[in-house]
XYZ file of C-alpha atoms in Angstrom:
301
model
C 0.005 0.003 -0.001
C 1.440 3.371 -1.015
C 1.002 6.712 0.785
C -1.784 7.813 -1.568
C -3.819 4.691 -0.775
C -3.531 5.291 2.969
C -4.458 8.984 2.590
C -7.632 7.969 0.743
C -8.461 5.302 3.353
C -7.914 7.802 6.156
C -10.424 10.159 4.549
C -12.931 7.353 3.957
C -12.601 6.459 7.648
C -13.203 10.060 8.705
C -16.341 10.289 6.526
C -17.723 7.061 7.984
C -17.196 8.312 11.521
C -18.476 11.839 10.892
C -21.521 10.905 8.806
C -21.002 13.762 6.339
C -18.375 15.135 3.980
C -18.544 18.575 5.587
C -17.966 17.323 9.148
C -15.150 15.019 7.993
C -13.513 17.997 6.302
C -13.675 19.999 9.552
C -12.155 17.138 11.516
C -9.330 16.731 8.985
C -8.812 20.486 8.514
C -9.198 20.278 4.732
C -11.728 21.562 2.216
C -14.954 19.614 1.710
C -14.141 19.402 -2.023
C -10.904 17.583 -1.141
C -12.845 14.997 0.881
C -15.369 14.451 -1.908
C -12.598 14.131 -4.478
C -10.603 11.641 -2.368
C -13.649 9.459 -1.753
C -14.403 9.563 -5.482
C -10.841 8.483 -6.288
C -11.070 5.596 -3.849
C -14.391 4.483 -5.343
C -12.986 4.682 -8.866
C -9.852 2.743 -7.965
C -11.827 0.048 -6.110
C -14.657 0.046 -8.671
C -17.213 0.084 -5.858
C -19.533 2.628 -4.272
C -18.382 3.237 -0.699
C -21.182 5.485 0.598
C -24.906 5.977 0.170
C -25.925 9.640 0.193
C -29.371 10.362 1.640
C -30.909 13.461 3.205
C -27.603 15.213 3.667
C -25.916 12.275 5.407
C -23.672 9.542 4.115
C -23.580 5.955 5.351
C -21.122 3.237 4.301
C -22.241 0.583 1.843
C -21.245 -3.031 2.359
C -18.031 -2.351 0.464
C -17.555 0.808 2.504
C -17.920 -1.102 5.774
C -15.299 -3.608 4.627
C -12.852 -0.819 3.768
C -13.525 1.016 7.038
C -12.751 -2.121 9.062
C -9.430 -2.541 7.288
C -8.618 1.151 7.691
C -9.272 0.936 11.433
C -6.823 -1.960 11.713
C -4.167 0.014 9.828
C -4.856 3.077 11.943
C -4.354 1.004 15.092
C -0.999 -0.329 13.866
C 0.182 3.177 12.948
C -0.929 4.524 16.326
C 0.823 1.700 18.178
C 4.063 2.432 16.322
C 3.759 6.127 17.100
C 3.096 5.371 20.754
C 6.188 3.189 21.014
C 8.375 5.882 19.466
C 7.038 8.617 21.720
C 7.453 6.539 24.847
C 11.035 5.664 23.986
C 11.828 8.985 25.643
C 12.204 8.397 29.377
C 10.331 11.541 30.395
C 6.561 11.486 30.668
C 5.380 13.306 27.570
C 2.658 13.152 24.942
C -1.111 13.231 25.005
C -3.500 11.010 26.961
C -7.229 11.259 26.288
C -9.445 10.686 29.318
C -13.235 10.704 29.306
C -16.014 10.631 31.864
C -19.457 12.136 32.335
C -19.511 15.980 32.392
C -20.158 16.294 36.131
C -17.117 14.096 36.967
C -14.834 15.906 34.527
C -15.901 19.447 35.398
C -16.448 19.100 39.153
C -13.996 16.375 40.218
C -11.196 15.745 37.753
C -10.403 19.291 36.544
C -10.161 20.816 40.059
C -7.633 18.095 41.027
C -5.685 18.162 37.760
C -3.108 20.872 38.647
C -1.127 18.450 40.821
C -0.694 15.999 37.919
C 0.277 18.799 35.519
C 2.863 20.189 37.955
C 4.483 16.767 38.393
C 4.571 16.062 34.641
C 4.864 19.368 32.752
C 5.383 17.657 29.380
C 2.208 15.592 29.683
C -0.936 16.716 27.875
C -4.273 15.519 29.189
C -7.163 15.698 26.740
C -10.290 15.654 28.929
C -13.530 14.719 27.171
C -16.685 15.486 29.137
C -19.271 13.282 27.453
C -22.161 11.215 28.703
C -21.785 8.857 25.740
C -19.688 5.701 26.013
C -16.731 6.610 23.811
C -15.028 3.685 22.076
C -11.561 2.571 23.167
C -11.352 0.255 20.146
C -11.785 3.181 17.752
C -9.373 5.278 19.809
C -12.023 7.836 20.682
C -10.412 7.769 24.126
C -7.400 6.138 25.825
C -8.848 5.907 29.336
C -12.441 6.068 30.555
C -13.832 6.584 34.040
C -17.335 5.097 34.021
C -20.190 4.872 36.486
C -21.039 1.241 35.770
C -19.250 -2.011 35.037
C -17.857 -1.551 31.499
C -18.722 -3.776 28.530
C -15.844 -2.885 26.205
C -14.816 -6.355 25.058
C -11.628 -8.373 25.252
C -9.300 -5.513 24.243
C -10.174 -3.432 27.281
C -8.775 -3.788 30.795
C -11.096 -2.753 33.627
C -10.872 -2.195 37.338
C -13.271 -0.942 39.985
C -11.564 2.057 41.574
C -14.158 3.514 43.920
C -17.731 4.429 44.621
C -19.810 7.527 44.039
C -22.261 8.186 46.875
C -25.297 10.402 46.257
C -27.476 12.646 48.404
C -30.419 14.996 47.802
C -29.593 18.715 47.635
C -31.686 21.880 47.570
C -31.116 25.612 47.801
C -30.200 26.767 51.298
C -33.198 28.297 53.052
C -35.800 26.680 50.779
C -38.615 24.459 52.056
C -36.999 21.346 50.611
C -39.879 18.909 51.075
C -42.264 21.102 49.100
C -39.860 21.445 46.189
C -40.411 19.377 43.023
C -37.748 17.008 41.760
C -35.178 17.864 39.137
C -34.442 14.803 37.041
C -33.286 13.581 33.645
C -35.295 13.807 30.456
C -36.781 11.388 27.954
C -34.572 8.492 26.940
C -32.602 8.433 30.201
C -35.083 6.427 32.295
C -32.623 3.551 32.816
C -30.169 5.695 34.788
C -30.040 4.567 38.454
C -30.514 8.230 39.502
C -33.798 8.393 37.584
C -35.094 5.096 39.003
C -34.186 6.218 42.531
C -35.965 9.569 42.122
C -39.031 8.058 40.473
C -39.606 5.704 43.408
C -39.733 8.667 45.759
C -42.200 10.460 43.483
C -44.367 7.332 43.439
C -44.373 7.432 47.253
C -45.915 10.912 47.276
C -43.052 13.351 46.739
C -43.817 16.293 44.423
C -43.512 15.345 40.785
C -40.734 16.558 38.519
C -41.438 19.754 36.579
C -37.970 20.370 35.103
C -35.923 17.762 33.233
C -32.343 18.085 31.975
C -29.903 15.920 30.067
C -26.863 15.903 32.374
C -25.717 16.357 35.957
C -24.566 19.922 35.368
C -28.172 20.785 34.562
C -29.348 19.240 37.830
C -26.779 21.253 39.744
C -27.716 24.515 38.021
C -31.406 23.859 38.604
C -30.906 23.232 42.309
C -28.867 26.441 42.666
C -31.640 28.337 40.886
C -34.165 27.066 43.445
C -36.111 25.085 40.822
C -36.222 21.915 42.890
C -34.370 19.115 44.632
C -31.580 17.246 42.879
C -29.851 13.933 43.469
C -26.126 14.663 43.177
C -22.819 12.984 44.108
C -21.832 14.067 47.591
C -18.321 14.873 46.385
C -19.942 17.538 44.194
C -22.925 18.747 46.234
C -21.048 19.111 49.520
C -18.609 21.546 47.886
C -21.189 23.890 46.396
C -21.958 27.029 48.401
C -25.676 27.596 48.612
C -26.696 23.938 48.555
C -27.599 21.837 51.579
C -28.404 18.159 51.979
C -32.059 17.197 52.356
C -33.076 14.123 54.304
C -35.309 11.593 52.521
C -36.858 8.307 53.687
C -34.839 6.123 51.391
C -31.368 4.491 51.471
C -28.790 6.587 49.573
C -27.851 5.758 46.022
C -24.349 4.389 45.373
C -22.744 3.949 41.958
C -19.488 2.166 41.167
C -16.527 3.909 39.554
C -14.700 1.849 36.938
C -11.435 2.623 35.189
C -11.143 1.290 31.637
C -8.070 1.351 29.383
C -7.277 -0.132 25.993
C -5.132 -3.238 26.454
C -2.590 -2.011 23.902
C -2.024 1.244 25.801
C -1.957 0.247 29.452
C 1.835 -0.265 29.620
C 2.706 3.128 28.105
C 4.332 5.324 30.754
C 2.201 8.373 30.077
C -0.999 6.299 30.209
C 0.040 4.608 33.459
C 0.761 7.991 35.041
C -2.761 9.201 34.257
C -4.239 5.890 35.382
C -2.362 6.188 38.715
C -3.744 9.689 39.138
C -7.346 8.634 38.390
C -7.056 5.705 40.818
C -5.829 8.074 43.560
C -8.582 10.620 42.843
C -11.240 7.918 43.089
C -9.745 6.549 46.298
C -9.807 10.030 47.822
C -13.464 10.687 46.974
C -14.732 7.230 47.990
C -16.153 7.213 51.546
C -14.342 5.082 54.104
C -15.618 1.534 54.348
C -16.714 1.275 50.707
C -15.953 -1.955 48.916
C -13.287 -1.397 46.260
C -11.693 -4.150 44.216
C -8.314 -5.081 45.668
C -6.108 -5.082 42.632
C -2.902 -3.161 42.172
C -2.217 -1.042 39.137
C 0.817 -3.193 38.378
C -1.490 -6.208 38.061
C -3.807 -4.231 35.808
C -0.894 -3.277 33.588
C 0.842 -6.610 33.666
């Protein structure tokens, strides 16, 4: 395979992931016409249509899917080679992408990040605040901190690193028991937070009148006096203006799981970030919580 072939495959891969020529062009920092032309060249050379174009979006054909799968394997090999070269340098340098839900990234990880940056000034941490489950296999992230046991397949290494304990919060001075609930919107009914809140509403608590799509929205709503919100104690206890509200129900607890791609776990820069995440989770987990006894060296072995 020559360089031109790989360039075309790289663009085909970007189009498949982005779902449009325009978005792929933005991701690749090239003109949309260049993307269209490269895809056309690949289709002509392979004598096969790679994408169906409908309603402004493009989706891979059967031939397109086959090419995308091969391109992902090549991309993985190239990335592995690049990782090995970068980590040949003894200092901790390079970029590590870490993802978690927005509330964890914005309210827990970022405030504690300065210590890691001071210790490793050549390290770059790319924090992705996203409620979606980003793919380790497609290198959408290197490390993920998740609030449930991961299901990432055989190429992912997982470890329970802590627990997230929740409590109900409302605006200081408000009549908490008369406040409605703030909860998540349509399509998020399977979240443990939603199930926990709905049971209280079924038992006679005021119904929910405001729904949001992430924890930051719950926090903002509680601060605005719109209602009560179920929040992690590590977040709610640190917010001026919010107070805990007693409810007749056992508190919600969610597990914290660290996930890393098996091909990356031995890289020094990745291990440094993993160590830091493990320590952060240990620090925010209440004493007495059950955390998996497994050292990081075993996880990386």
